[in-house]
Coordinates of C-alpha atoms in Angstrom, one line a residue:
X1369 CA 3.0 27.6 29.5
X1370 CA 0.8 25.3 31.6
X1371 CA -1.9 25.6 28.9
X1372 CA 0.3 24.3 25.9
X1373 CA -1.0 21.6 23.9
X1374 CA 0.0 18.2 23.8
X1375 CA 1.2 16.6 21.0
X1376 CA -0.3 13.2 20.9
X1377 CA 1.5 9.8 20.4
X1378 CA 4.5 11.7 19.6
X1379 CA 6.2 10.3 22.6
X1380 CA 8.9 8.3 21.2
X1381 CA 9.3 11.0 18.2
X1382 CA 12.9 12.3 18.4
X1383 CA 13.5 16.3 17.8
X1384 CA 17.4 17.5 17.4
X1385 CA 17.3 21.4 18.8
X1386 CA 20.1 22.9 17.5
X1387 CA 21.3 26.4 18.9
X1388 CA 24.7 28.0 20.0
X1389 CA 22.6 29.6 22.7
X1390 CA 22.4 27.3 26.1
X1391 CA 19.2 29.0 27.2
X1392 CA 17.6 29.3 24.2
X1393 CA 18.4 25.6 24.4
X1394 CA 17.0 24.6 27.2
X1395 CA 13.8 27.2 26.9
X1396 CA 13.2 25.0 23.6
X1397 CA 13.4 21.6 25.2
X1398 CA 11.0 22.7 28.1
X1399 CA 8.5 24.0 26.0
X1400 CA 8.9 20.5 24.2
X1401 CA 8.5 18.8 26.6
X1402 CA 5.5 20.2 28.0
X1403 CA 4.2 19.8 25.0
X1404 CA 4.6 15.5 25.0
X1405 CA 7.5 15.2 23.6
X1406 CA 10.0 13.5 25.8
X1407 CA 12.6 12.3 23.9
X1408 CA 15.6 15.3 23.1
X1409 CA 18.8 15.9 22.2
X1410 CA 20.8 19.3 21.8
X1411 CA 23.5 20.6 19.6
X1412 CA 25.6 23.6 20.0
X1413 CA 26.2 24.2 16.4
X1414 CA 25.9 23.0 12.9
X1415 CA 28.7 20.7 13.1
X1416 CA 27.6 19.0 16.3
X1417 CA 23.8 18.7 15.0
X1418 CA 25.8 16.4 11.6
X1419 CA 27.4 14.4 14.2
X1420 CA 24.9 13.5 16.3
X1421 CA 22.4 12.0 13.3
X1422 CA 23.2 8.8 12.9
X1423 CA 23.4 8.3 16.6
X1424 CA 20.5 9.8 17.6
X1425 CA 18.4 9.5 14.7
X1426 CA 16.1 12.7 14.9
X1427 CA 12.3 12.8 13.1
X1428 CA 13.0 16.5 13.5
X1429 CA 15.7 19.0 13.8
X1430 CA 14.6 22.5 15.2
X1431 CA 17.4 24.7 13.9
X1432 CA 18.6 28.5 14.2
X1433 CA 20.6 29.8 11.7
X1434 CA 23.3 32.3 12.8
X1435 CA 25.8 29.8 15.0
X1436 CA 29.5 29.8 14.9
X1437 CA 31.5 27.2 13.4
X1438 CA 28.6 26.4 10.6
X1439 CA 26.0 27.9 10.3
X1440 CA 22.4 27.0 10.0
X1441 CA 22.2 27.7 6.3
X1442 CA 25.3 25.3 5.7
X1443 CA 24.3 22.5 7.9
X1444 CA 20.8 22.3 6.2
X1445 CA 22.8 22.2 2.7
X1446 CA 24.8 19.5 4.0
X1447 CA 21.8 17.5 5.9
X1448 CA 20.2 17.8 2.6
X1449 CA 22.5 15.8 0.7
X1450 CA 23.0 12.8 2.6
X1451 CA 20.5 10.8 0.8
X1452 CA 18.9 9.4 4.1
X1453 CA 18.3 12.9 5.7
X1454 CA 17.0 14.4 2.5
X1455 CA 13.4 14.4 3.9
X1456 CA 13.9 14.8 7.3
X1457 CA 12.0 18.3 8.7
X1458 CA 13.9 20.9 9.6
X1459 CA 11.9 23.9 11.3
X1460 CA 14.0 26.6 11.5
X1461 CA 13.7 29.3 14.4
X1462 CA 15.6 32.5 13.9
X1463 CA 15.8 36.4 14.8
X1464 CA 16.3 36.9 11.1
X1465 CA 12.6 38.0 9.7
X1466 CA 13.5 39.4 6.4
X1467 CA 11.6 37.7 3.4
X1468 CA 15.5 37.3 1.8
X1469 CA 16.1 35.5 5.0
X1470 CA 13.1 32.9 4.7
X1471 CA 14.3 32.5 1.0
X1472 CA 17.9 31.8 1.5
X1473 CA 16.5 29.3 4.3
X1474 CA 14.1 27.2 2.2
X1475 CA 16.8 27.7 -0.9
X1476 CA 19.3 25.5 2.1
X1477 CA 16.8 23.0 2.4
X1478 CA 14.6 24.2 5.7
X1479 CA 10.8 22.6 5.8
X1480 CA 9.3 25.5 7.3
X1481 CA 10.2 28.8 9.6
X1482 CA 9.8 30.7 12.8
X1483 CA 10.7 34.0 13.6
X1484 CA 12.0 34.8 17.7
X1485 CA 10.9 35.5 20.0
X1486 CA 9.3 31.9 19.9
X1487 CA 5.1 31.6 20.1
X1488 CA 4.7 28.6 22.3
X1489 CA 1.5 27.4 21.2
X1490 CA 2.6 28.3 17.4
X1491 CA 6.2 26.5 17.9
X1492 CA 4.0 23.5 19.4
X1493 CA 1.6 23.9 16.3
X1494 CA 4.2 23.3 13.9
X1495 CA 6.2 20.6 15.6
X1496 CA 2.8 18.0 15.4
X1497 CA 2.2 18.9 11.9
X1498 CA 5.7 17.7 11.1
X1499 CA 5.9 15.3 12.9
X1500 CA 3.1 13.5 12.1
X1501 CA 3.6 14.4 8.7
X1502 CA 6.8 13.0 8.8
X1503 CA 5.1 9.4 10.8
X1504 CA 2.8 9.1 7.9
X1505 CA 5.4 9.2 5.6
X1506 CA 7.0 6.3 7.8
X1507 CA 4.0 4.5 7.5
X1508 CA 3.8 5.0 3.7
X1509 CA 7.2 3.9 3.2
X1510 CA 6.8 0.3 5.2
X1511 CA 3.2 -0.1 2.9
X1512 CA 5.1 1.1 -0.3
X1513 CA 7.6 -1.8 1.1
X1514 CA 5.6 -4.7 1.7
X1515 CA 3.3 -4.2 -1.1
X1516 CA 6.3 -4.5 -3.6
X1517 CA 7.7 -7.4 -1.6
X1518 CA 4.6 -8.8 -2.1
X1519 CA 4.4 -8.0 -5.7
X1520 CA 7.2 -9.2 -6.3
X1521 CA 6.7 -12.5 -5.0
X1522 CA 3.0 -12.4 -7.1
X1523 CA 5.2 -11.9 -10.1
X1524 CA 7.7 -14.8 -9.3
X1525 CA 4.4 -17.0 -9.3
X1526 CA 3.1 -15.8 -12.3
X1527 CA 6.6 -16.6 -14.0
X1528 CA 6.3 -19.9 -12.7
X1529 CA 2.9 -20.1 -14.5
X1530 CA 5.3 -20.1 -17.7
X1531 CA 7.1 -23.5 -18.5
X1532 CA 10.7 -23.7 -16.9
X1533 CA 14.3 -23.4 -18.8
X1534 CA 14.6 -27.3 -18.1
X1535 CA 11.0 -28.4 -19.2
X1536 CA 11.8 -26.2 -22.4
X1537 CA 15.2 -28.0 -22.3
X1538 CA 13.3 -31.3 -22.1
X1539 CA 10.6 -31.0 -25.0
X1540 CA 13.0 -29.1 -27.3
X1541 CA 15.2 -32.2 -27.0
X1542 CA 12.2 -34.7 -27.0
X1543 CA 10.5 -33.1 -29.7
X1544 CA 13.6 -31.8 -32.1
X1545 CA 12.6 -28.4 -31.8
X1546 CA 14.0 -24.8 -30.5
X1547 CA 11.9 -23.1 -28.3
X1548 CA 12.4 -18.9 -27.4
X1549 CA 10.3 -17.2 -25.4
X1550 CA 9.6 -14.0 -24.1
X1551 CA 7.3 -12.3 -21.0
X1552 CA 7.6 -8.8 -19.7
X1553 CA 4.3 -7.3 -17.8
X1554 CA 3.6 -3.7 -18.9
X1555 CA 3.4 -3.3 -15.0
X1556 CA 4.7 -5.4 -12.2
X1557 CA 1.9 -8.3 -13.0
X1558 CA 0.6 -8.8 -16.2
X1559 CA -2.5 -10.8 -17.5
X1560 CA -0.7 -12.9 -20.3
X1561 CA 0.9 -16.5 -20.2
X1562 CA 1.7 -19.3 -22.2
X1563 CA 2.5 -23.4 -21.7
X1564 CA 3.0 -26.3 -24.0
X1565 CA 2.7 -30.2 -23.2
X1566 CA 4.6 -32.6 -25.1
X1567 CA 2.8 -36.0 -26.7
X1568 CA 5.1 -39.0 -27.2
X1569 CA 2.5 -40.7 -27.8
X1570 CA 3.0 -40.4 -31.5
X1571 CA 6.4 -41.1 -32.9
X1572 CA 7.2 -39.1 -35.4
X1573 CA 9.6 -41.0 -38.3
X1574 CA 12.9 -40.2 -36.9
X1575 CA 11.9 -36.3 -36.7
X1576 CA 11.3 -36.0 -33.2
X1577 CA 8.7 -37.7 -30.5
X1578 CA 5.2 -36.8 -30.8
X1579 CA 2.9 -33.3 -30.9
X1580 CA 3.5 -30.2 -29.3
X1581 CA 0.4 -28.7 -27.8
X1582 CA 0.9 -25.2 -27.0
X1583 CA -1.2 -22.2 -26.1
X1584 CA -1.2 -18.5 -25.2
X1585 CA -3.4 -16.5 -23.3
X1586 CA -3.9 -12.7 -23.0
X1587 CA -6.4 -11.5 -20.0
X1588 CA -8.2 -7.7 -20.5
X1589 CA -6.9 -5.2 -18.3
X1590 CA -3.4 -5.3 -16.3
X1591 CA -2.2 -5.4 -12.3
X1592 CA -3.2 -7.7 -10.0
X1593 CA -7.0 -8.2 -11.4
X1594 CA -5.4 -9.5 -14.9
X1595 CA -2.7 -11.7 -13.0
X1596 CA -5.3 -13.1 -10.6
X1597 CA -7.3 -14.4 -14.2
X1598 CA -3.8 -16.0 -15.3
X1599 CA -4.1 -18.6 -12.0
X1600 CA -7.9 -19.5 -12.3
X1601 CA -7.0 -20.3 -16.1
X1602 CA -3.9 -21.9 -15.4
X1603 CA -5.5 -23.8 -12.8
X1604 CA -8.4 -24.7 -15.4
X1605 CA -6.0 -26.1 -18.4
X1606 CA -3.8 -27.9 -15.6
X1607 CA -6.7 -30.5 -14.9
X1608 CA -7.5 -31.0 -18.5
X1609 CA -6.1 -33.3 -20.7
X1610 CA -5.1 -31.6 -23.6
X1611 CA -3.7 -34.9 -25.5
X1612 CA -7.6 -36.0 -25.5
X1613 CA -9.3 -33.1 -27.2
X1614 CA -8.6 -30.9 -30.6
X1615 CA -7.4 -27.3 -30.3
X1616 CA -11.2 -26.0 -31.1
X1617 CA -12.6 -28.6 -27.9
X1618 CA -10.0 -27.4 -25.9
X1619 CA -10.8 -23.8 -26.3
X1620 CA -14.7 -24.7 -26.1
X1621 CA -14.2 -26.7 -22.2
X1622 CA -11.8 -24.1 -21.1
X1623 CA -14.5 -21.2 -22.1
X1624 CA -17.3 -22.9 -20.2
X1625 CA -15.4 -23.3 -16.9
X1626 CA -14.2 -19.9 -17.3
X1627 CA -17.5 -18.0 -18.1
X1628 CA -18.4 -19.5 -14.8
X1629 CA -15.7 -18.0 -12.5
X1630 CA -14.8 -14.9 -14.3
X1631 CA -16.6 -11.6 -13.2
X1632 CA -18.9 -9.7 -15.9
X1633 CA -17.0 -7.8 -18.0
X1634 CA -13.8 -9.8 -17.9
X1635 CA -12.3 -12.2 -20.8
X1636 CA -9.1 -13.8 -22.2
X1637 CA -8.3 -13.8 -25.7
X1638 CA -6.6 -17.6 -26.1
X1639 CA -4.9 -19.5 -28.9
X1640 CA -4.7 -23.1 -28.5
X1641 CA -2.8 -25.4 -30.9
X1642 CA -0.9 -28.4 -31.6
X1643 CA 2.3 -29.1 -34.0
X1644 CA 2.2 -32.2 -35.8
X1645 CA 5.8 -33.1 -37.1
X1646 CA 4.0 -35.8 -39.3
X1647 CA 1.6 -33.7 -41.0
X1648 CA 3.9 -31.1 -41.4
X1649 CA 1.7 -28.3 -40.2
X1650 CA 0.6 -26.5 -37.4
X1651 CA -3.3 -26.9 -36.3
X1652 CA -4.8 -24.4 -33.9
X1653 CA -8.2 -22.8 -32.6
X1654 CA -8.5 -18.9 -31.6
X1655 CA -10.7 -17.3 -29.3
X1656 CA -9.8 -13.5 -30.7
X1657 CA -6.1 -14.1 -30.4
X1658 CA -3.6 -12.3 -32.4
X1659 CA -3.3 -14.0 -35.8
X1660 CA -0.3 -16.9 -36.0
X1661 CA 2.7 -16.6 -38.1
X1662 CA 4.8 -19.6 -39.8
X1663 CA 7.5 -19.2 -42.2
X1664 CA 9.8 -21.8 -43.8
X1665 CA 13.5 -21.9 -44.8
X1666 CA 14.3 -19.8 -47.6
X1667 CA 10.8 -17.7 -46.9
X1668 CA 11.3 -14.2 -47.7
X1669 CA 8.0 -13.1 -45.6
X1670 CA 5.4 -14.8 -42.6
X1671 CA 2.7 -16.2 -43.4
X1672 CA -0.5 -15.2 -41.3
X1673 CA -3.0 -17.1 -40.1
X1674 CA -6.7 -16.4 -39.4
X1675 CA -7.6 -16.0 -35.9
X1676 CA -11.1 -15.1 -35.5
X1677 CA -12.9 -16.2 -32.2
X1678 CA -15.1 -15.2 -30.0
X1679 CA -12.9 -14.2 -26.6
X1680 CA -12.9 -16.5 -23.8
X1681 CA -15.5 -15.8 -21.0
X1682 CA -18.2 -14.4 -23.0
X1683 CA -20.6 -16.7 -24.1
X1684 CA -20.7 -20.0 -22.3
X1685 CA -22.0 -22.0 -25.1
X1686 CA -19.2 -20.4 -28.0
X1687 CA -17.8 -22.8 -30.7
X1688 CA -14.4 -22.7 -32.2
X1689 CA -13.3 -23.6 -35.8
X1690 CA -10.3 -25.5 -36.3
X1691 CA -7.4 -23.8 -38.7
X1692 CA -4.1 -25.1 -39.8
X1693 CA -0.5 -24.2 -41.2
X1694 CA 2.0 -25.6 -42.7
X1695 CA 5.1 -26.0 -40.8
X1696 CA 7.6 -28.3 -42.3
X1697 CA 11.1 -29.2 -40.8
X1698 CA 13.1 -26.3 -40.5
X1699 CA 9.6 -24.0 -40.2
X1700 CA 9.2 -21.9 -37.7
X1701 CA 5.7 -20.5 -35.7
X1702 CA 5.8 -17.1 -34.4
X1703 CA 2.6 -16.6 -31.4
X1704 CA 2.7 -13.0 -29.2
X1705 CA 0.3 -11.0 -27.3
X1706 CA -1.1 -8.1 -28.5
X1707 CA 1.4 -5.8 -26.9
X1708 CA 3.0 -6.4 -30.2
X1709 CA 0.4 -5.0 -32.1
X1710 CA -0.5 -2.2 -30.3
X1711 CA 2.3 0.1 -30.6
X1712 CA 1.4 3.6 -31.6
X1713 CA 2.8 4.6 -34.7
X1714 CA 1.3 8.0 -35.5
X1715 CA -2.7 8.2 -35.1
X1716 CA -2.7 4.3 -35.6
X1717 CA -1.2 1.3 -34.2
X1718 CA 1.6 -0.9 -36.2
X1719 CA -0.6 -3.8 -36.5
X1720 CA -0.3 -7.9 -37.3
X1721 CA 0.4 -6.7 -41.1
X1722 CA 3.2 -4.5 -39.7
X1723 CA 4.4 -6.7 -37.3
X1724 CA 5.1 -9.7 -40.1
X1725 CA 7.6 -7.1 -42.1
X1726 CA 9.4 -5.8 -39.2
X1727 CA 9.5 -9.9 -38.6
X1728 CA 10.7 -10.1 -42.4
X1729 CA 13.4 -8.1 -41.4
X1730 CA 15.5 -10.6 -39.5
X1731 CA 13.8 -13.8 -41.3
X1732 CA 17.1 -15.0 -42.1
X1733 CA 18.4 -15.0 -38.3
X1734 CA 18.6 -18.6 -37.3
X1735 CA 19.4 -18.5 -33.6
X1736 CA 15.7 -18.3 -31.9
X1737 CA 17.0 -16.2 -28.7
X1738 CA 18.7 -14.0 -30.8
X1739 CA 15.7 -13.2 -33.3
X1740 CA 13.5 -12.4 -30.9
X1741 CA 16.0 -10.1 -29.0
X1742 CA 16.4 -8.4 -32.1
X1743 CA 12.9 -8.0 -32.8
X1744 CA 12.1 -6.7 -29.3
X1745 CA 14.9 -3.9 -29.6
X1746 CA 13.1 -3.0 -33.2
X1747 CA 9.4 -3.1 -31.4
X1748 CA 11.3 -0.7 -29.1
X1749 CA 12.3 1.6 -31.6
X1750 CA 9.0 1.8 -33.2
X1751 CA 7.6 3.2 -30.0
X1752 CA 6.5 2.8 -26.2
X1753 CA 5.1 -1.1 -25.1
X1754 CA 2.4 0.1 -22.7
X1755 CA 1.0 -3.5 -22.6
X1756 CA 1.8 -6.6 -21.3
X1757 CA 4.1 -8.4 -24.5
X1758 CA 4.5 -12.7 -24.9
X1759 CA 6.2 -13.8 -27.8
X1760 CA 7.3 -17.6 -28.6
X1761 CA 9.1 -18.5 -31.7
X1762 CA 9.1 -23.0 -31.7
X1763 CA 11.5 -23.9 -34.6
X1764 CA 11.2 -27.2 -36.2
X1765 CA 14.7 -29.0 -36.4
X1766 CA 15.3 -30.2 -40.2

């Protein structure tokens, strides 16, 4: 006995021996003990061992199975479905060595078995393994923990990337328009995000104040690498002034700062654009983005728009060519993120083309939260979203 082994830093690890047998009792907690591990309680039977777990808290509960009252085979089934014991070890020790034995053991929920009379050094073998299994599971759990937490704080910065229910509240009623959007990462960050900026520097007739510049950016790849891209582009359009430039300059300054801080291999696709309530159209620029879709009242079908564009990041010196569409009062502009597109439908993927007739579907819905709901449900139905999705529908007021 004087040549066990210890089990190190398992001092402060709590083991429940649970036997109707007082010397087999204390026979177990010596040998423990002279193994390292200090801290011990006992139980007489199964009953007792339930009682004593949310007191004493055991990382491990060395059990024998025939006991009056309940049994080992009982308590285990019971331990078992208490949702916070459900992993807990339990290293049975038993005089029963019959394989039907071992079997209805493991069947009650036992992590592993020894047969009497008890091999020290084996016994001692067994209790480091699960114990230290059962630390390193710990020690998962806490970086499972704080790496959500801090997920989940990265995603509430990303959403704040994304322009607030009262700035929306602010342009739509400074610019005479209704503005629904929609984000949901394909993981818990995503590399899409949109804005807008309002220009009342341009009175527009009684229709509503000034432009709408708006854009919408989709990142290559997804986790934290993708959402780390959305803040060095955020960052990049927040000290530019959009008002000054076109769509296609825009899109030009913003590609040359970010070929110089993106690493090789990385881009963004990016549609940048402006509505004009007194030109009645929409004007944009598109760095590969997914194409743009504008309908008017009484529409029975989108109209796309051509979005052909070398993706940010690329090519520092890349040139972008100015489109436009017409988007009178009462029109509507439909942007999203290829998450969209990308649904598989069979060997293929739906597509913009597909996209615009399940769109044609609910062209007559005239509440914007409600039409993209709809839309999203359908997108649903059509098959898995395994990529970040962004949608915006701006409605002009008429």
């Amino acid at each position: 006995m004087n040549n066990l082994p210890e089990v190190p830093g398992l001092e402060a690890a709590r083991v429940l021996v649970v036997d109707d047998n007082r010397v087999n009792r204390h026979l177990l907690q010596a040998l423990l003990e002279r193994g390292g591990v200090t801290r011990i309680e006992m139980a007489e039977d199964g009953n007792d061992a339930l009682a004593r777990l949310d007191t004493f808290r055991p990382d491990l509960i060395l059990l024998d199975l025939m006991m009056p009252n309940l049994d080992g085979f009982e308590m285990c089934r019971r331990l078992r479905a208490i949702p916070a014991w459900k992993d807990l070890p339990v290293l049975v020790q038993s005089s029963l060595n019959r394989a039907e034995d071992r079997a209805k053991a493991f069947a009650a929920g036992a992590t592993d078995y020894v047969t009497k009379p008890i091999n020290a050094v084996e016994l001692l073998a067994r209790v480091r393994i699960h114990l230290q299994n059962r630390a390193l599971l710990h020690d998962l759990q806490r970086f499972r923990e704080r790496t959500e937490s801090e997920l989940s704080l990265a995603r509430k910065m990303q959403e704040r990337l994304m322009p607030s229910p009262e700035r929306l509240a602010e342009v739509e009623a400074a610019a005479a328009v209704d503005i629904a959007a929609h984000f949901a990462p394909s993981s818990e960050l995503g590399g899409d995000f949109w804005d807008l900026r309002h220009d009342d520097a341009e009175p527009d007739q009684g229709q509503g104040q000034g432009r709408i510049m708006l854009y919408m950016v989709d990142f290559s790849g997804h986790g934290v690498g993708a959402a780390l891209n959305t803040f060095r582009l955020h960052a990049i359009c927040q000290q530019m002034d959009m008002s000054g430039l076109t769509p296609a300059e825009f899109l030009s300054t913003v590609n040359r700062r970010l070929c110089a801080l993106l690493p090789n291999g990385q881009f963004a696709t990016m549609l940048a654009g402006v509505v004009e309530p007194a030109e009645n159209r929409f004007v944009y620029a598109s760095a590969g983005s997914t194409r743009p879709m504008v309908w008017a009242p009484g529409d029975a079908e989108p109209r796309l728009g051509d979005s052909a564009g070398l993706p940010l990041g690329l090519l520092a010196a890349a040139e972008y060519e100015e489109r436009s569409l017409p988007l009178p009062p009462g029109g509507r502009l439909f942007l999203y993120s290829d998450g969209a597109i990308e649904i598989p439908v069979g060997d293929d993927v739906l597509d913009e083309p597909g996209l615009a007739a399940l769109v044609a579907e609910r062209i007559d819905e005239t509440d914007g939260r409600r039409f993209l709901d709809g839309l999203l449900e359908r997108l649903r139905a059509v098959g898995p979203i395994d990529d970040d999705l962004t949608a915006l529908l701006l409605t002009r007021k008429g």
